[in-house]
Coordinates of C-alpha atoms in Angstrom, one line a residue:
X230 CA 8.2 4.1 78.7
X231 CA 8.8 1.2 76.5
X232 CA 8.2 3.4 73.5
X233 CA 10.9 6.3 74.1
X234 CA 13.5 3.4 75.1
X235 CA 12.7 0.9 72.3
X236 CA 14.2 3.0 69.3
X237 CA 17.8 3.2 71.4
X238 CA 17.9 -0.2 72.3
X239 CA 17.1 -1.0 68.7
X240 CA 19.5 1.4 67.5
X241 CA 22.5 -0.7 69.3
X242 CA 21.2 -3.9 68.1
X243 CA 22.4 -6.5 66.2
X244 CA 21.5 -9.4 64.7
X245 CA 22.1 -12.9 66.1
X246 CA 23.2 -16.8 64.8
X247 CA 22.7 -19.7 67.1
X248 CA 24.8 -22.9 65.9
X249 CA 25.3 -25.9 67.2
X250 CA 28.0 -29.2 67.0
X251 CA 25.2 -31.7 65.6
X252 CA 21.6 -31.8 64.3
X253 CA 18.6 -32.0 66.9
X254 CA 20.2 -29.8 69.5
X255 CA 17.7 -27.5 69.4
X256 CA 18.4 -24.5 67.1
X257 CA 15.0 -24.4 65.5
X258 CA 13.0 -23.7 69.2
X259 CA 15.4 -21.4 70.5
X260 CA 15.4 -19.6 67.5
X261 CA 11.4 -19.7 67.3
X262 CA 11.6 -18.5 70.9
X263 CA 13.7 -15.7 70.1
X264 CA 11.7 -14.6 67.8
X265 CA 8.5 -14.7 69.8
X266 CA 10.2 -12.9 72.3
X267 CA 11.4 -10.1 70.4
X268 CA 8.3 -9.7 68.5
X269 CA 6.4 -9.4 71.5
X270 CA 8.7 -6.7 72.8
X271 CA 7.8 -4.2 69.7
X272 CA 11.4 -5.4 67.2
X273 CA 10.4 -6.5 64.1
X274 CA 12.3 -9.4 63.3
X275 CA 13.0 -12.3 61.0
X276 CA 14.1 -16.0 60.7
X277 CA 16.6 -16.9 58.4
X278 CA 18.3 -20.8 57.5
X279 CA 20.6 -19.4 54.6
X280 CA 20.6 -23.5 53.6
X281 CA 18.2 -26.1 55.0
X282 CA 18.3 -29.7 54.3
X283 CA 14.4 -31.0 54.9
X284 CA 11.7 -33.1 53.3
X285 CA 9.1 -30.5 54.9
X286 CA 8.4 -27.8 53.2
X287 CA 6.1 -24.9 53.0
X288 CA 5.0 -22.2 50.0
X289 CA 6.1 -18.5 51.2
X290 CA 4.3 -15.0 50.3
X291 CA 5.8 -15.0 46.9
X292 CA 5.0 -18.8 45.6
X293 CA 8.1 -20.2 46.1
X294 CA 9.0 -23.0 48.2
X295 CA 11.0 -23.0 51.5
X296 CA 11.8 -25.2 54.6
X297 CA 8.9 -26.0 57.0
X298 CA 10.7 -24.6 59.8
X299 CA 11.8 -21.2 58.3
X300 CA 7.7 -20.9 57.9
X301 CA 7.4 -21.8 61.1
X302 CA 9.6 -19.4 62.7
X303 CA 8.2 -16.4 60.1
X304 CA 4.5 -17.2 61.7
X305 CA 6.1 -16.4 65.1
X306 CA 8.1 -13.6 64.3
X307 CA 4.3 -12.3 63.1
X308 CA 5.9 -12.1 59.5
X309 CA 4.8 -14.4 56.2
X310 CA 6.8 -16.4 55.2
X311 CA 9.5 -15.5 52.8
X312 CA 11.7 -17.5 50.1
X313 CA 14.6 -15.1 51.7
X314 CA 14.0 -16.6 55.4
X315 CA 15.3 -19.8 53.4
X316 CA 17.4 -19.1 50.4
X317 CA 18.7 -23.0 49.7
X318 CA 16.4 -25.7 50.5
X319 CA 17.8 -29.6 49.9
X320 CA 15.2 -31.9 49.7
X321 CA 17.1 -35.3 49.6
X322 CA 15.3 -37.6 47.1
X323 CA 17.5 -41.1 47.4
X324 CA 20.6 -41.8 49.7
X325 CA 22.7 -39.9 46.9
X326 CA 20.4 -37.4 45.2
X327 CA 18.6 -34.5 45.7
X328 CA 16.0 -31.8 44.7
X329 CA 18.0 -28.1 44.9
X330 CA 15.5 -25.3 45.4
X331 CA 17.3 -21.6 45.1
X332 CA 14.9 -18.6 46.3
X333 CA 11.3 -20.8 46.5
X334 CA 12.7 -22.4 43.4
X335 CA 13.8 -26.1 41.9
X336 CA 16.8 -25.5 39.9
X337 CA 18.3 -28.9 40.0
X338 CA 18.5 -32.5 40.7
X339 CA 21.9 -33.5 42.0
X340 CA 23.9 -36.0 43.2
X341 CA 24.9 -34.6 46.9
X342 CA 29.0 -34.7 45.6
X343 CA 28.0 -32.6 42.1
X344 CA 26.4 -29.8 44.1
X345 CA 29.4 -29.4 46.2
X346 CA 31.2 -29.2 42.9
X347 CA 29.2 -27.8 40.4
X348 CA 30.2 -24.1 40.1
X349 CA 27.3 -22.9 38.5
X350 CA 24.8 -23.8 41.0
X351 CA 27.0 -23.0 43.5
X352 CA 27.6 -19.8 42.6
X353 CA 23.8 -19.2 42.5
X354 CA 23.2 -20.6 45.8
X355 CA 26.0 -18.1 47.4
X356 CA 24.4 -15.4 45.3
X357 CA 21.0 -16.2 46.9
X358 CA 22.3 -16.3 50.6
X359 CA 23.6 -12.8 50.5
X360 CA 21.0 -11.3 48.3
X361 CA 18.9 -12.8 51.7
X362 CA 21.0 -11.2 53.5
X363 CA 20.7 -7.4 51.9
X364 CA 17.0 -8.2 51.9
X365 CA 16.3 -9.2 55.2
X366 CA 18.9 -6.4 57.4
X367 CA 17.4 -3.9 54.9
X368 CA 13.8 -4.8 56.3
X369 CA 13.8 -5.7 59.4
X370 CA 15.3 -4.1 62.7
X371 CA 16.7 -7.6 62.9
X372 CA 17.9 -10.7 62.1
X373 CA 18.2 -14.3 64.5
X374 CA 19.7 -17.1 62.1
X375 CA 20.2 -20.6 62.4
X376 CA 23.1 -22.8 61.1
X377 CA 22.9 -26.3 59.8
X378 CA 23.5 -29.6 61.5
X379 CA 27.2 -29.3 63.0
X380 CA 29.0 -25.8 62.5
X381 CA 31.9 -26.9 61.8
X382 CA 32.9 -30.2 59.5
X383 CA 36.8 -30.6 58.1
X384 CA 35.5 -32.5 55.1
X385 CA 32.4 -29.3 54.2
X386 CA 33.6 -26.3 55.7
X387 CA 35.5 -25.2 52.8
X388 CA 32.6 -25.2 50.9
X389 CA 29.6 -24.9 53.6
X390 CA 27.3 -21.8 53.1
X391 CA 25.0 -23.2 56.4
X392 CA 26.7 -21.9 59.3
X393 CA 29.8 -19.4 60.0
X394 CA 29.8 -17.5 56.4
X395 CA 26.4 -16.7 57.1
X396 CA 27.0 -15.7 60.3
X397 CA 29.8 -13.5 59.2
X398 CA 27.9 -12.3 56.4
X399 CA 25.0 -11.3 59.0
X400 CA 27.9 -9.3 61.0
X401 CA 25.8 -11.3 63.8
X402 CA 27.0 -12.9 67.4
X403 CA 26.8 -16.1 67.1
X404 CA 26.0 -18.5 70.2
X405 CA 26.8 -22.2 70.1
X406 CA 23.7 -24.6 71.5
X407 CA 24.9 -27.4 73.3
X408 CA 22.5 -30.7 73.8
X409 CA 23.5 -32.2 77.3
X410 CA 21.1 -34.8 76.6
X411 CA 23.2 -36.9 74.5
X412 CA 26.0 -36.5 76.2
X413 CA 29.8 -34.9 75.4
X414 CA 28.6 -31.5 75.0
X415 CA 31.4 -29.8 77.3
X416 CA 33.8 -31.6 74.7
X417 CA 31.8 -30.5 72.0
X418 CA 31.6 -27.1 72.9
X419 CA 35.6 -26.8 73.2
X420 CA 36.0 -28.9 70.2
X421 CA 34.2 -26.4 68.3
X422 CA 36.0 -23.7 69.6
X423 CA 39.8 -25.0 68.9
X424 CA 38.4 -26.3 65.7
X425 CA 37.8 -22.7 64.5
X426 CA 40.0 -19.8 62.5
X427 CA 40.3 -16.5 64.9
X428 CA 38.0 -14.5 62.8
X429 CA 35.2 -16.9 63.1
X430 CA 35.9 -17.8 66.8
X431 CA 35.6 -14.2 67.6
X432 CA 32.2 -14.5 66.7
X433 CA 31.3 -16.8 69.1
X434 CA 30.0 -14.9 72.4
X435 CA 29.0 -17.7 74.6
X436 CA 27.1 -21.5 75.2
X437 CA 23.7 -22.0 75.4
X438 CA 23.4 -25.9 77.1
X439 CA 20.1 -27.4 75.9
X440 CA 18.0 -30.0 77.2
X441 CA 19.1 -30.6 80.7
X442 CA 17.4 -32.8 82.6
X443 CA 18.1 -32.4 86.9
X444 CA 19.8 -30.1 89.4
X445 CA 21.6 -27.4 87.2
X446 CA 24.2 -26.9 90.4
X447 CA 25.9 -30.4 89.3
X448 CA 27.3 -28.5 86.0
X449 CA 28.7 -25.8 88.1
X450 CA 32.4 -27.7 87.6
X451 CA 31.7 -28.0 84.2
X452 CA 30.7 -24.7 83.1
X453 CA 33.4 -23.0 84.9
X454 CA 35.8 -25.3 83.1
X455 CA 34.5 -24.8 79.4
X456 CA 34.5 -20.8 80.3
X457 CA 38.1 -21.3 81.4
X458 CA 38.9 -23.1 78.5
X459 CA 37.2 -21.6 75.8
X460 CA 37.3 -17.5 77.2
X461 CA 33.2 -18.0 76.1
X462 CA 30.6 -17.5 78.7
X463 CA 27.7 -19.7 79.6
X464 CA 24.9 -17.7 79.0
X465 CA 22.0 -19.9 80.7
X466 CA 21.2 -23.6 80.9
X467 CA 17.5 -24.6 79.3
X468 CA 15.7 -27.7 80.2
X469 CA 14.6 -30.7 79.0
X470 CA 10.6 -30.0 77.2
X471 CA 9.4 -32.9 75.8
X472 CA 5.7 -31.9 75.4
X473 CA 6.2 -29.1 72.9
X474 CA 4.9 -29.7 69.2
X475 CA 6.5 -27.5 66.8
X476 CA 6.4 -27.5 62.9
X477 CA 9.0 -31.2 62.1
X478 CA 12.5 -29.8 60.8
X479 CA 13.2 -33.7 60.0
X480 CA 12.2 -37.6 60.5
X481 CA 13.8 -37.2 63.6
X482 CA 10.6 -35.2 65.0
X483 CA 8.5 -37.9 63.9
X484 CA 6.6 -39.4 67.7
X485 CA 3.6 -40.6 68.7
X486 CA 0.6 -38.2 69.8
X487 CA -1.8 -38.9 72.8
X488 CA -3.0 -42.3 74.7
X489 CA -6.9 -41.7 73.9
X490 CA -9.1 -44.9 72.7
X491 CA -9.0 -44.0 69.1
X492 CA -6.5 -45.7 67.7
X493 CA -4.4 -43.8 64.5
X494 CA -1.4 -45.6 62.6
X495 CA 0.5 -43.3 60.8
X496 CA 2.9 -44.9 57.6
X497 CA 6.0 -43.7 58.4
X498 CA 7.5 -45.0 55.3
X499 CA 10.7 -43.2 53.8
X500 CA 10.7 -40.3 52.6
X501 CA 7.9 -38.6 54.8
X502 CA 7.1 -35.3 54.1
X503 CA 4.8 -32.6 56.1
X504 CA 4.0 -35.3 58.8
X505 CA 3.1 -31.4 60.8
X506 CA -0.5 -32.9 58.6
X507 CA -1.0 -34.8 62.0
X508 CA 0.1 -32.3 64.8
X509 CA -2.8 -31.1 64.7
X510 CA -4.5 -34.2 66.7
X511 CA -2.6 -32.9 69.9
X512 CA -6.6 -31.0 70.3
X513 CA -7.9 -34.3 70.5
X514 CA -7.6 -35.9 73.6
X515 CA -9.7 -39.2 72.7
X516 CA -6.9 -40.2 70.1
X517 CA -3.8 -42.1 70.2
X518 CA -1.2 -41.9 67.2
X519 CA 1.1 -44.9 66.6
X520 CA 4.0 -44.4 64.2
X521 CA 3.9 -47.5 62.1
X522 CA 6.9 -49.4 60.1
X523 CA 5.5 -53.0 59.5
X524 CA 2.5 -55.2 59.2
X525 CA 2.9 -56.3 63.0
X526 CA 3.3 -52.9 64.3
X527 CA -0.2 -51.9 62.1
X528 CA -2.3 -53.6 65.0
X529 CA -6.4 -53.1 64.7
X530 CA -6.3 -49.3 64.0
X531 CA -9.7 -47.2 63.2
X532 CA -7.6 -44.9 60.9
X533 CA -4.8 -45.3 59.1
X534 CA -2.9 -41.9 57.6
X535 CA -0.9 -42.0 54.5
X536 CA 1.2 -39.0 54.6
X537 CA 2.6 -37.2 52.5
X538 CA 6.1 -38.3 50.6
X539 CA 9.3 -36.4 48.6
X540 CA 9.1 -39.3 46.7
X541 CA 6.0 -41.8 46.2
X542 CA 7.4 -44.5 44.2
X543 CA 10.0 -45.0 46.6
X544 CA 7.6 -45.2 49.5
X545 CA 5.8 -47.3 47.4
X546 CA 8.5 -49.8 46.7
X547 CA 8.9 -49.9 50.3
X548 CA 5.5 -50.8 51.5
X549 CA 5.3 -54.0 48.9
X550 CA 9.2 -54.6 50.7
X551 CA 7.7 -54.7 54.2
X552 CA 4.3 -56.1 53.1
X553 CA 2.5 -53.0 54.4
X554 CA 0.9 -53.3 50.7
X555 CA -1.2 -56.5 51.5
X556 CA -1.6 -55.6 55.1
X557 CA -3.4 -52.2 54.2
X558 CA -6.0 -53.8 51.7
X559 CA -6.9 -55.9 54.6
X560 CA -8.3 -52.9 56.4
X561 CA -10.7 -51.7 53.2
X562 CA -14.3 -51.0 54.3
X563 CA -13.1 -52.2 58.1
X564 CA -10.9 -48.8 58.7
X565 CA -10.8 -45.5 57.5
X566 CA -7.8 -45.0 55.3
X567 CA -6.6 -41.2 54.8
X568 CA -4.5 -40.3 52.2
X569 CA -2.3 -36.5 52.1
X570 CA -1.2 -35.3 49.0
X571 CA 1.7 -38.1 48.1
X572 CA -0.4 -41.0 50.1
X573 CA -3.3 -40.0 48.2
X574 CA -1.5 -40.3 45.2
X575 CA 0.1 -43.4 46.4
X576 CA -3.5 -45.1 46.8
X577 CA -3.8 -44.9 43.3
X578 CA -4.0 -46.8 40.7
X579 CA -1.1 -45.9 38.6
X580 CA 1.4 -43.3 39.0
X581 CA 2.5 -41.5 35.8
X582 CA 6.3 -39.7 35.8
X583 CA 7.0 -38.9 32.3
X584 CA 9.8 -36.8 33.2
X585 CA 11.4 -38.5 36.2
X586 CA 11.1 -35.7 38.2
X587 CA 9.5 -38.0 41.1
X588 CA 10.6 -41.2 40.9
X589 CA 14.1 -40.3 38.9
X590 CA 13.7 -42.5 36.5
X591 CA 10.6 -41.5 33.7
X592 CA 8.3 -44.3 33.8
X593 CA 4.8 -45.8 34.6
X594 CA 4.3 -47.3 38.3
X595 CA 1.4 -49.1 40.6
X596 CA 0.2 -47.5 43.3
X597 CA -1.4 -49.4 45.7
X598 CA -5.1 -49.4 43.9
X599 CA -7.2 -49.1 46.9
X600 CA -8.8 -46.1 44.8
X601 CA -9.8 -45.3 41.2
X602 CA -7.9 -42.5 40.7
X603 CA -4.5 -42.4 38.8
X604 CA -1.4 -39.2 39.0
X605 CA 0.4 -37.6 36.8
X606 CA 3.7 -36.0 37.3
X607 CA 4.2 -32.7 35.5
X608 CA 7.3 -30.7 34.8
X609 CA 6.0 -27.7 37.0
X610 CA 5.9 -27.9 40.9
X611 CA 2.2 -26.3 41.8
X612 CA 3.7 -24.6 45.1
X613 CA 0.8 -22.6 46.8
X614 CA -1.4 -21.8 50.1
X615 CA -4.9 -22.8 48.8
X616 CA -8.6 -22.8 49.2
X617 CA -10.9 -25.5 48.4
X618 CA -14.9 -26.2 48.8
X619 CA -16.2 -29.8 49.5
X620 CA -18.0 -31.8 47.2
X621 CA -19.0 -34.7 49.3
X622 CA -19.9 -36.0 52.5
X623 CA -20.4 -34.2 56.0
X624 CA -18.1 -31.3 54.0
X625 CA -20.4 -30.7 50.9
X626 CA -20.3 -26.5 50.6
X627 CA -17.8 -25.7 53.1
X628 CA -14.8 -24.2 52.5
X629 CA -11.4 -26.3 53.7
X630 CA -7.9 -24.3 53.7
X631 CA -4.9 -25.9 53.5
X632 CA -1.4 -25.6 51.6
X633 CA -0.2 -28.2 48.5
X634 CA 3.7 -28.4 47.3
X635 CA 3.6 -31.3 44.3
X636 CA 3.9 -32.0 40.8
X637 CA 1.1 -35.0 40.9
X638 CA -2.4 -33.8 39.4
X639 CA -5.0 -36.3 39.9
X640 CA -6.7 -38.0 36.9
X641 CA -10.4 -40.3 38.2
X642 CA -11.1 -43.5 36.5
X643 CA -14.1 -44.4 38.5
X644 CA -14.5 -42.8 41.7
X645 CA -15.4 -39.0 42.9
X646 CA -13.5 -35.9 44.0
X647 CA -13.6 -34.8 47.1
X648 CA -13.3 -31.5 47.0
X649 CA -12.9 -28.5 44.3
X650 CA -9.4 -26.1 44.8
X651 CA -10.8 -23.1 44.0
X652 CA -8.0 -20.5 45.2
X653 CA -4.4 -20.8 45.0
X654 CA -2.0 -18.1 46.1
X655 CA -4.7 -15.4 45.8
X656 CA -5.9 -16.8 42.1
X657 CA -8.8 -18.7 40.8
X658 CA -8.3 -21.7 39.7
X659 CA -11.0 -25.3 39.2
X660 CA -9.3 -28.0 40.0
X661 CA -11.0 -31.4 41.1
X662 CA -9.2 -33.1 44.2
X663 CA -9.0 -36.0 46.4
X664 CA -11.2 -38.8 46.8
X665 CA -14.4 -40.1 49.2
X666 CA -15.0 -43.8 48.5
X667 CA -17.6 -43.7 51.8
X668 CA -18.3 -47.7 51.9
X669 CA -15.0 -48.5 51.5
X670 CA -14.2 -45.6 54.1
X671 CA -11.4 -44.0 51.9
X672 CA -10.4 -40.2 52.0
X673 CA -7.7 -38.8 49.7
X674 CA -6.9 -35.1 49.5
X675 CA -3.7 -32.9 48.4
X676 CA -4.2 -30.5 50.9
X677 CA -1.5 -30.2 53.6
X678 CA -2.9 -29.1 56.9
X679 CA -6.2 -29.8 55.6
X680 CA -6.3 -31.9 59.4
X681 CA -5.7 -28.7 60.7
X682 CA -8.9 -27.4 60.2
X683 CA -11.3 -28.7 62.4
X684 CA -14.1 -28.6 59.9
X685 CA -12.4 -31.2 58.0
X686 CA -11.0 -32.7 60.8
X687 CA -14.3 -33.3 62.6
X688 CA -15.1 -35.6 59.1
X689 CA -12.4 -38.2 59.2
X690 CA -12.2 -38.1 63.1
X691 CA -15.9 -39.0 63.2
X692 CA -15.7 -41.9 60.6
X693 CA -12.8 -43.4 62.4
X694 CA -15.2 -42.9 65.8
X695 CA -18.0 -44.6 64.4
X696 CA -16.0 -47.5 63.1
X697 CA -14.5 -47.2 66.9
X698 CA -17.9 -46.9 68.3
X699 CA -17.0 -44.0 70.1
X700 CA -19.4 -41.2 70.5
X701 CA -19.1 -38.4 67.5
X702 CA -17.6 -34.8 69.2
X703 CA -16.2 -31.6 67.6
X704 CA -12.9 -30.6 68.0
X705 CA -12.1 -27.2 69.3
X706 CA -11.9 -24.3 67.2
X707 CA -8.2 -23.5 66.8
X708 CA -6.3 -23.0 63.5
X709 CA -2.8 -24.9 63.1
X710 CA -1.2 -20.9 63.7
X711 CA -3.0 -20.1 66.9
X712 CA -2.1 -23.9 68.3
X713 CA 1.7 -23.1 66.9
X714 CA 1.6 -19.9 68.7
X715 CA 0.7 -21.6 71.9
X716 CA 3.3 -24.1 71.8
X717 CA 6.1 -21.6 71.3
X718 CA 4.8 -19.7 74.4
X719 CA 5.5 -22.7 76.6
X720 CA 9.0 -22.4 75.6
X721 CA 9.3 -18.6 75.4
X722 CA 8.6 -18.3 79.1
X723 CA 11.1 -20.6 80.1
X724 CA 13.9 -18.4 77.6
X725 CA 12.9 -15.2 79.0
X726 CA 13.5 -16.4 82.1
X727 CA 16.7 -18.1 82.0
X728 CA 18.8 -15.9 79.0
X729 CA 20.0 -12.8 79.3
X730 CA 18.2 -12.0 75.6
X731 CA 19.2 -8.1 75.8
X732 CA 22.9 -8.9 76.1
X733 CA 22.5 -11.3 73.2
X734 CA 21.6 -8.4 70.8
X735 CA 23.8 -6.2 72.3
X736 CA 26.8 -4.8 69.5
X737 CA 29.5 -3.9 72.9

């Protein structure tokens, strides 16, 4: 039955935008649910963020690099991930300046005022977004979008490429997401609206209020009056789901994990980058992960993670600031200290940027020389989903998967690699990785998600354990995919059950 009705409905389809009036609202799950619903159902469909400000990031099917998220939602929509799901990434490298990546590629460094005004790589980013566009409605049967931050801005829109040009572009129907939770949404919502030229607010079809926490018959006044107001329909009201671990858009995602006796700090220093390394530790339910910003929030951890960073001398900078610096080399040989990809690099020795490209300014910097091993910055971005055998330890001869996005290739002055990359995007390569400094309990490796396999897990988790004198255990078998995949469900039930999905697609 499904199969003779599914090419009509199909037929009268079209594709969908969700905005909202600020960041955090929810966009990113709803569209991940979206997609896991309609997948499910037999359409084949695709994410797309035509521009994405983030400091997580992800390689796609064709080497490029794109926003964690857009991954994300391409891994539910049981597609890979593409550099046209994400056409314009931002990752912000100081309060005023930024890395420009256009199509999986860095074109540019920029203040944040000379992309808005350079015409050049403006014109390249609008090229990108509706070469995206042609690519993706070509492709796929169709297409659920996701604007950026707040839809509509006085000071941006004449120039913003994130929210109602795509949608326009798209020919899509665009819903506005409203988070409750913070308050002023019914404002918001009609704010939006009056805000808006005719053209664009005819492509509004209706509210989606997020994050609602109580008896949805006390908004009954309220809806009614937005309806009234606005000539938009409520289409459902979702509530608040605080246990669901998605791929991190931003810092903003960045919480604690678990209440279990082994005790994890996480550095959340600034500029963060791929703290998904850690979501991973939601399997284990003997851990407990603190997010950590000063020496008296470090407490008496078993490990401490480094994680990764946009930029490492910053981070750097910051930790001697705070006195994180000192307070770490306190904990050598008495914790296990884990470093990903830029806080391996940052427990270096020295950090070498002849170019500038990661610090800004070309130069020669300390890391924090709990290890022998130094980094140089090259010109090229190594941007690739990767393979790697173990050279040392409890991981000798296995194979450890993983992604790496950096410019930093590690040079050793003293101590081992941990591992070998063989494999990167389908290609061999040799290239000696990471660290394992076992008396002074030190683990470095590039590998992002290298936590999420539970071979690799198992060997820092049971290091930290010993030091913890907890008993050793092995973690359950489940990639960082499958335990995405999961998590999405939790919220796909509740959408499915609340929005009307097939009046959402609907072109009447």
């Amino acid at each position: 039955m499904v199969r003779i009705i599914l090419p009509y409905i199909i037929s009268l389809s079209v594709n969908v935008f969700i905005v909202s009036t600020m960041s955090d609202s929810g966009k990113t799950v709803i569209v991940s649910a979206l997609l896991r619903i309609l997948s499910t159902r037999g359409f084949h469909v695709s994410p797309f963020k035509a521009q994405n400000m983030s400091l997580n990031s992800y390689p796609s099917i064709e080497g490029g690099e794109i926003a964690l998220a857009q991954a994300m939602q391409a891994y539910v929509a049981g597609v890979k991930p593409s550099i046209y799901h994400n056409p314009v990434l931002i990752k912000p490298m100081s309060s005023t300046k930024a890395e420009y990546i256009i199509l999986g590629k860095s074109r540019a460094q920029l203040l944040f005022n000379e992309y808005l005004n350079n015409g050049a790589i403006r014109r390249l980013a609008i090229n990108a977004v509706k070469a995206s566009i042609r690519k993706l409605t070509e492709d796929f049967d169709l297409v659920i979008g996701e604007g950026a931050g707040s839809a509509y801005e006085p000071n941006l829109v004449s120039r913003d490429i994130a929210n109602f040009r795509p949608a326009e572009w798209l020919r899509a129907n665009v819903f506005v997401v409203l988070d409750i939770d913070r308050g002023g949404s019914f404002i918001q919502g009609l704010g939006l609206m009056s805000s808006l030229p005719p053209r664009w607010r005819k492509l509004v079809k209706g509210f989606i209020i997020n994050k609602f926490r109580g008896d949805e018959k006390l908004l009954g006044t309220a809806i009614k009056w937005l309806e009234k107001k606005t000539g938009k329909p409520v289409l459902g009201v979702l509530p608040y789901v605080d246990d669901l671990w998605l791929w991190p858009e931003d810092s903003m995602d960045l919480r604690p994990i678990g209440n279990g006796p082994l005790d994890i700090a996480l550095i959340a220093y600034p500029y963060v980058s791929n703290f998904n390394d850690i979501y991973s530790l939601i399997l284990e339910d003997d851990v407990t992960v603190r997010i950590v910003r000063s020496p008296r929030e470090l407490g008496e951890p078993h490990l401490i993670i480094l994680p990764g960073s946009k930029n490492v001398v910053a981070s750097l900078e910051w930790m001697r600031r705070v006195g994180l610096d000192k307070a770490l080399m306190k904990f050598k040989g008495s914790a296990v200290i884990l470093g990903i990809c830029g806080g391996f690099q940052a427990m270096g020795k020295v950090l070498s940027d002849p170019y500038g490209l990661e610090a800004g300014i070309p130069g020669n910097y300390d890391g924090l020389g709990l290890i022998n091993v130094n980094t140089i910055y090259g010109a090229d971005k190594i941007v690739s989903l990767s393979r790697a055998v173990g050279l040392r330890g409890e991981i000798e001869g296995v194979e450890i998967s993983g992604y790496e996005i950096h410019r930093g290739v590690p040079q050793y002055v003293g101590d081992d690699p941990l591992i070998v990359i063989r494999e990167r995007n389908g290609r061999d390569v040799e290239q000696k990785d990471g660290v394992f400094r076992e008396e002074d309990l030190m683990i470095g490796i590039t590998l992002h998600d290298s936590l999420g396999d539970p071979i690799f897990r198992n060997f820092v988790l049971n290091m930290a354990r010993e030091v913890a004198g907890l008993p050793k255990r092995n973690s359950l078998e489940l990639s960082s995919i499958e335990l995405l995949l999961r998590q999405i469900d939790k919220f796909s039930s509740i959408i499915k059950n609340t929005l009307d999905i097939d009046s959402m697609i609907n072109d009447g």
